Short mmCIF file of C-alpha atoms in Angstrom, two decimals:
data_model
loop_
_atom_site.label_atom_id
_atom_site.label_comp_id
_atom_site.label_asym_id
_atom_site.label_seq_id
_atom_site.Cartn_x
_atom_site.Cartn_y
_atom_site.Cartn_z
CA MET A 1 -14.01 -21.95 13.55
CA ARG A 2 -10.93 -19.49 13.25
CA GLN A 3 -9.24 -19.46 10.07
CA PHE A 4 -5.24 -18.70 9.35
CA PRO A 5 -4.73 -16.43 7.57
CA PRO A 6 -7.30 -14.70 9.07
CA ARG A 7 -10.21 -14.20 5.96
CA ARG A 8 -12.37 -11.49 7.62
CA ILE A 9 -10.47 -8.41 9.24
CA VAL A 10 -11.91 -5.41 11.02
CA CYS A 11 -9.11 -2.27 11.28
CA LEU A 12 -10.27 0.15 13.97
CA THR A 13 -8.09 2.35 12.78
CA GLU A 14 -6.47 3.89 9.60
CA GLU A 15 -2.62 2.43 9.67
CA THR A 16 -3.31 -1.48 9.40
CA VAL A 17 -6.02 -0.25 7.00
CA GLU A 18 -3.83 1.07 4.37
CA THR A 19 -1.14 -1.23 5.02
CA LEU A 20 -2.95 -4.10 4.36
CA TYR A 21 -3.66 -2.56 0.93
CA LEU A 22 0.28 -2.03 -0.07
CA LEU A 23 0.13 -5.80 0.78
CA GLY A 24 -2.51 -6.61 -1.50
CA GLU A 25 -4.27 -8.08 1.11
CA GLN A 26 -7.59 -5.47 1.05
CA ASP A 27 -9.59 -8.42 0.01
CA ARG A 28 -9.55 -9.59 3.42
CA ILE A 29 -10.74 -6.43 4.87
CA VAL A 30 -14.70 -6.30 5.87
CA GLY A 31 -15.04 -2.98 8.19
CA VAL A 32 -12.91 -0.36 8.70
CA SER A 33 -12.49 2.88 10.82
CA GLY A 34 -14.56 6.43 9.82
CA TYR A 35 -10.79 7.83 9.73
CA ALA A 36 -9.91 5.36 7.15
CA VAL A 37 -9.05 7.55 3.83
CA ARG A 38 -6.19 5.88 2.44
CA PRO A 39 -6.24 4.41 -0.59
CA PRO A 40 -9.30 6.63 -1.17
CA GLY A 41 -11.33 3.73 -2.46
CA VAL A 42 -11.45 2.47 1.02
CA ARG A 43 -14.08 4.64 1.49
CA ARG A 44 -16.44 3.24 -1.12
CA GLU A 45 -15.10 -0.50 -0.61
CA LYS A 46 -15.49 -1.10 3.16
CA PRO A 47 -18.19 -0.72 5.67
CA ARG A 48 -17.30 2.02 8.48
CA VAL A 49 -17.89 0.58 11.91
CA SER A 50 -15.91 2.48 14.40
CA ALA A 51 -14.76 6.11 15.12
CA PHE A 52 -11.49 6.65 17.37
CA ILE A 53 -12.71 5.87 20.95
CA SER A 54 -16.00 4.76 20.14
CA ALA A 55 -17.46 1.79 17.72
CA ASP A 56 -20.53 -0.11 16.84
CA ILE A 57 -19.87 -3.60 18.32
CA PRO A 58 -23.08 -4.95 16.92
CA LYS A 59 -22.23 -4.00 13.37
CA ILE A 60 -18.84 -5.21 14.13
CA LEU A 61 -20.11 -8.75 15.31
CA ALA A 62 -22.32 -8.81 12.43
CA LEU A 63 -19.25 -8.76 10.12
CA GLN A 64 -17.93 -12.33 11.71
CA PRO A 65 -14.84 -10.67 11.85
CA ASP A 66 -11.83 -13.68 12.35
CA LEU A 67 -9.43 -10.85 13.79
CA VAL A 68 -10.23 -7.47 14.79
CA LEU A 69 -7.11 -4.57 14.84
CA ALA A 70 -6.93 -1.95 17.58
CA PHE A 71 -4.37 0.78 18.39
CA SER A 72 -3.66 1.76 22.03
CA ASP A 73 -4.89 1.99 25.14
CA LEU A 74 -7.65 4.55 24.04
CA GLN A 75 -9.39 1.52 22.45
CA ALA A 76 -9.44 -0.29 25.53
CA ALA A 77 -12.72 -0.09 25.98
CA ILE A 78 -13.72 -1.49 22.42
CA VAL A 79 -11.28 -4.04 22.70
CA ALA A 80 -12.91 -5.42 26.06
CA ASP A 81 -16.57 -5.77 24.65
CA LEU A 82 -15.13 -7.37 21.46
CA VAL A 83 -13.44 -10.00 23.86
CA ARG A 84 -16.13 -10.78 26.22
CA ALA A 85 -17.94 -11.32 23.08
CA GLY A 86 -15.45 -13.82 22.04
CA VAL A 87 -13.62 -11.70 19.20
CA ALA A 88 -9.76 -12.47 18.44
CA VAL A 89 -8.30 -8.92 18.77
CA HIS A 90 -4.63 -7.79 17.81
CA VAL A 91 -3.72 -4.50 19.69
CA PHE A 92 -0.87 -2.51 18.53
CA ASN A 93 0.66 0.35 20.63
CA HIS A 94 3.31 1.72 18.75
CA ARG A 95 4.56 5.17 19.04
CA ASP A 96 7.89 5.57 17.48
CA ILE A 97 9.11 4.96 13.91
CA ALA A 98 10.73 1.63 14.59
CA GLY A 99 7.26 0.24 16.10
CA ILE A 100 5.43 1.43 13.01
CA PHE A 101 8.40 -1.41 11.18
CA ALA A 102 7.58 -3.85 13.54
CA MET A 103 3.79 -3.45 13.11
CA ILE A 104 4.16 -4.00 9.01
CA ARG A 105 6.02 -6.96 9.89
CA MET A 106 3.58 -8.44 12.46
CA LEU A 107 0.26 -7.70 10.35
CA GLY A 108 2.33 -9.77 7.07
CA ALA A 109 2.68 -12.35 9.79
CA LEU A 110 -0.89 -12.46 10.72
CA VAL A 111 -2.00 -12.72 6.94
CA GLY A 112 0.51 -14.73 5.74
CA ALA A 113 2.15 -12.24 4.22
CA ALA A 114 5.84 -12.15 5.78
CA GLU A 115 7.97 -11.58 2.82
CA ARG A 116 6.01 -8.76 1.63
CA ALA A 117 5.72 -7.10 4.80
CA ASP A 118 9.22 -7.13 5.18
CA GLN A 119 9.91 -6.25 1.82
CA LEU A 120 7.52 -3.43 2.41
CA ALA A 121 9.13 -1.88 5.93
CA SER A 122 12.69 -2.28 3.86
CA ASP A 123 11.60 -0.06 1.19
CA LEU A 124 9.93 2.52 3.80
CA ALA A 125 13.00 2.27 5.66
CA ALA A 126 15.07 3.05 2.92
CA ARG A 127 13.06 6.14 2.07
CA LEU A 128 13.86 7.52 5.36
CA ALA A 129 17.64 7.07 5.44
CA ARG A 130 17.56 8.56 1.53
CA ILE A 131 15.90 12.13 3.18
CA ALA A 132 17.90 12.02 6.28
CA ALA A 133 20.94 11.65 4.08
CA THR A 134 20.20 14.80 2.02
CA PRO A 135 22.30 17.78 2.57
CA ARG A 136 20.51 20.83 4.46
CA PRO A 137 21.80 23.89 5.08
CA LEU A 138 22.60 24.90 8.69
CA PRO A 139 21.52 25.77 11.53
CA LYS A 140 18.65 23.30 11.56
CA PRO A 141 15.38 25.21 11.67
CA LYS A 142 13.68 24.67 15.24
CA VAL A 143 10.26 22.84 14.88
CA TYR A 144 7.31 22.64 17.56
CA PHE A 145 4.68 20.37 16.55
CA GLU A 146 1.31 20.73 17.47
CA GLU A 147 -1.34 17.85 18.09
CA TRP A 148 -4.16 19.78 19.70
CA ASP A 149 -4.81 23.26 20.19
CA ASP A 150 -7.34 23.28 23.48
CA PRO A 151 -4.79 21.97 25.92
CA LEU A 152 -1.81 22.52 24.12
CA ILE A 153 -0.63 19.24 23.13
CA SER A 154 2.76 18.00 21.53
CA GLY A 155 5.68 15.88 21.17
CA ILE A 156 4.31 12.39 19.79
CA GLY A 157 7.04 10.16 19.14
CA TRP A 158 7.18 9.48 15.64
CA VAL A 159 6.78 12.86 14.56
CA SER A 160 9.44 13.95 16.51
CA GLU A 161 11.78 11.51 14.86
CA LEU A 162 10.46 12.57 11.47
CA ILE A 163 11.15 16.20 12.10
CA GLU A 164 15.03 15.54 12.89
CA ILE A 165 14.96 12.76 9.04
CA ALA A 166 13.75 16.10 7.59
CA GLY A 167 16.64 18.31 8.74
CA GLY A 168 14.88 20.03 11.40
CA GLU A 169 15.15 20.02 15.59
CA ASP A 170 12.57 18.98 17.50
CA ALA A 171 11.71 22.30 20.07
CA LEU A 172 10.63 19.95 22.74
CA PRO A 173 12.29 16.82 22.55
CA GLY A 174 11.78 15.53 25.61
CA LEU A 175 8.31 14.99 25.45
CA ARG A 176 8.78 12.14 22.51
CA LEU A 177 8.77 9.58 25.06
CA GLN A 178 5.77 10.32 26.59
CA GLN A 179 3.00 7.95 24.83
CA ALA A 180 -0.24 9.17 26.69
CA ALA A 181 -1.66 12.34 25.44
CA LYS A 182 -2.58 13.84 28.49
CA ASP A 183 1.64 13.61 29.51
CA ARG A 184 2.18 15.73 26.36
CA ILE A 185 0.30 18.41 27.43
CA ILE A 186 2.33 21.54 27.42
CA SER A 187 1.84 25.09 28.66
CA PRO A 188 1.97 27.89 26.16
CA ASP A 189 5.20 29.67 27.53
CA ALA A 190 6.75 25.95 27.21
CA VAL A 191 6.50 26.74 23.14
CA ARG A 192 7.28 30.55 23.70
CA ASP A 193 10.36 29.74 25.68
CA ALA A 194 11.96 27.52 23.01
CA ALA A 195 11.68 29.68 20.27
CA PRO A 196 10.76 27.68 17.35
CA ASP A 197 11.44 29.16 13.53
CA VAL A 198 8.69 26.86 12.46
CA ILE A 199 5.37 25.77 13.54
CA LEU A 200 3.47 22.60 11.98
CA ALA A 201 -0.06 21.66 13.33
CA SER A 202 -2.16 19.00 13.11
CA TRP A 203 -5.38 19.31 14.96
CA CYS A 204 -6.76 15.82 14.88
CA GLY A 205 -9.91 15.70 12.59
CA LYS A 206 -10.48 19.43 12.47
CA ARG A 207 -8.72 22.43 10.22
CA VAL A 208 -6.10 24.56 11.56
CA VAL A 209 -6.57 28.02 12.34
CA PRO A 210 -3.22 29.86 11.74
CA GLU A 211 -4.74 33.01 13.17
CA ARG A 212 -5.58 31.42 16.41
CA ILE A 213 -1.72 30.49 16.91
CA ARG A 214 -0.74 33.98 15.89
CA GLN A 215 -2.93 35.17 18.81
CA ARG A 216 -1.95 33.71 21.29
CA PRO A 217 -0.74 35.96 24.18
CA GLY A 218 3.16 36.16 24.26
CA TRP A 219 3.47 34.24 20.93
CA SER A 220 4.04 37.25 18.64
CA GLU A 221 7.99 37.35 19.05
CA ILE A 222 8.16 33.39 18.42
CA PRO A 223 10.53 33.17 15.26
CA ALA A 224 7.74 30.85 13.52
CA VAL A 225 4.74 33.32 14.23
CA ARG A 226 7.09 36.70 13.48
CA ASN A 227 7.52 35.05 10.13
CA ASN A 228 4.94 33.53 9.17
CA ARG A 229 6.13 30.02 9.12
CA ILE A 230 2.92 28.28 10.53
CA VAL A 231 1.78 25.25 8.48
CA GLU A 232 -0.90 22.50 8.58
CA ILE A 233 -0.28 19.18 7.96
CA LYS A 234 -3.66 17.12 7.51
CA SER A 235 -3.92 14.57 10.24
CA PRO A 236 -4.70 11.42 8.04
CA ILE A 237 -0.72 11.79 7.11
CA ILE A 238 1.08 12.62 10.00
CA LEU A 239 -1.52 11.74 13.40
CA GLN A 240 -1.25 7.56 12.29
CA PRO A 241 1.76 5.56 12.84
CA GLY A 242 1.76 4.00 10.07
CA PRO A 243 3.37 4.25 6.01
CA ALA A 244 0.90 7.28 5.55
CA ALA A 245 3.56 9.18 8.09
CA LEU A 246 6.71 7.88 6.58
CA THR A 247 5.43 9.09 2.83
CA ASP A 248 3.13 11.87 2.49
CA GLY A 249 3.41 12.78 6.10
CA LEU A 250 7.34 13.73 6.15
CA ASP A 251 7.04 14.49 2.59
CA ALA A 252 4.71 17.25 4.00
CA ILE A 253 7.04 18.27 6.56
CA VAL A 254 10.28 18.33 4.17
CA GLN A 255 8.54 21.23 2.38
CA ALA A 256 7.39 23.07 5.08
CA LEU A 257 10.93 22.85 6.52
CA TRP A 258 12.63 23.60 3.27
CA GLY A 259 9.97 24.87 0.41
#
């Protein structure tokens, strides 16, 4: 029998986990992605049932979820298996800050916490506005964000927007409208020609090695490399389109740009 609000929810990505905790609805969560680390207790409290593009379907089904929450086309195969097994699934597919706010409000509505979700989204929006209004020196530093190192992938939408909120200028702003990672693959020459003042890197799921960046052919004269302004931002706080990016992720960008 379907329940409303759903009593047993499986979250296949981390941003919906954090949002449900922030809404005080964490008791509904019965399974999470292995990448879920916020809040820290989630790894002790909730069974892990998936990676990002793979999942333990029998384990999910054994949890008897009323609802499974997924993200993006990259989880389409997992979703298809769950739908064929008769599971209710909601897939978010946002790539910008407006989409993060919409996700928070929609998730609140799905669990009967619409007012709390609206307040959370409003509070986060006010926080962004305060940071965007902070006076900063000119000229704005030009920032290249690297999501992956081989091939080079840049330009994820919400990060591009956060760079601007932090007082920087995206070195490759045209990429922010490309949703798929394959459409944001760039050449090393494109970065060299853009001449960023700061390089922010978050290699999804693995540690950034600045020396590898410095040693790329032709990059020694990039201002960010010359001035040793290569900064890793941990993937859990920047590569999930949810509250983490708007709080700790944005704060890390501000720190990298302005110290």
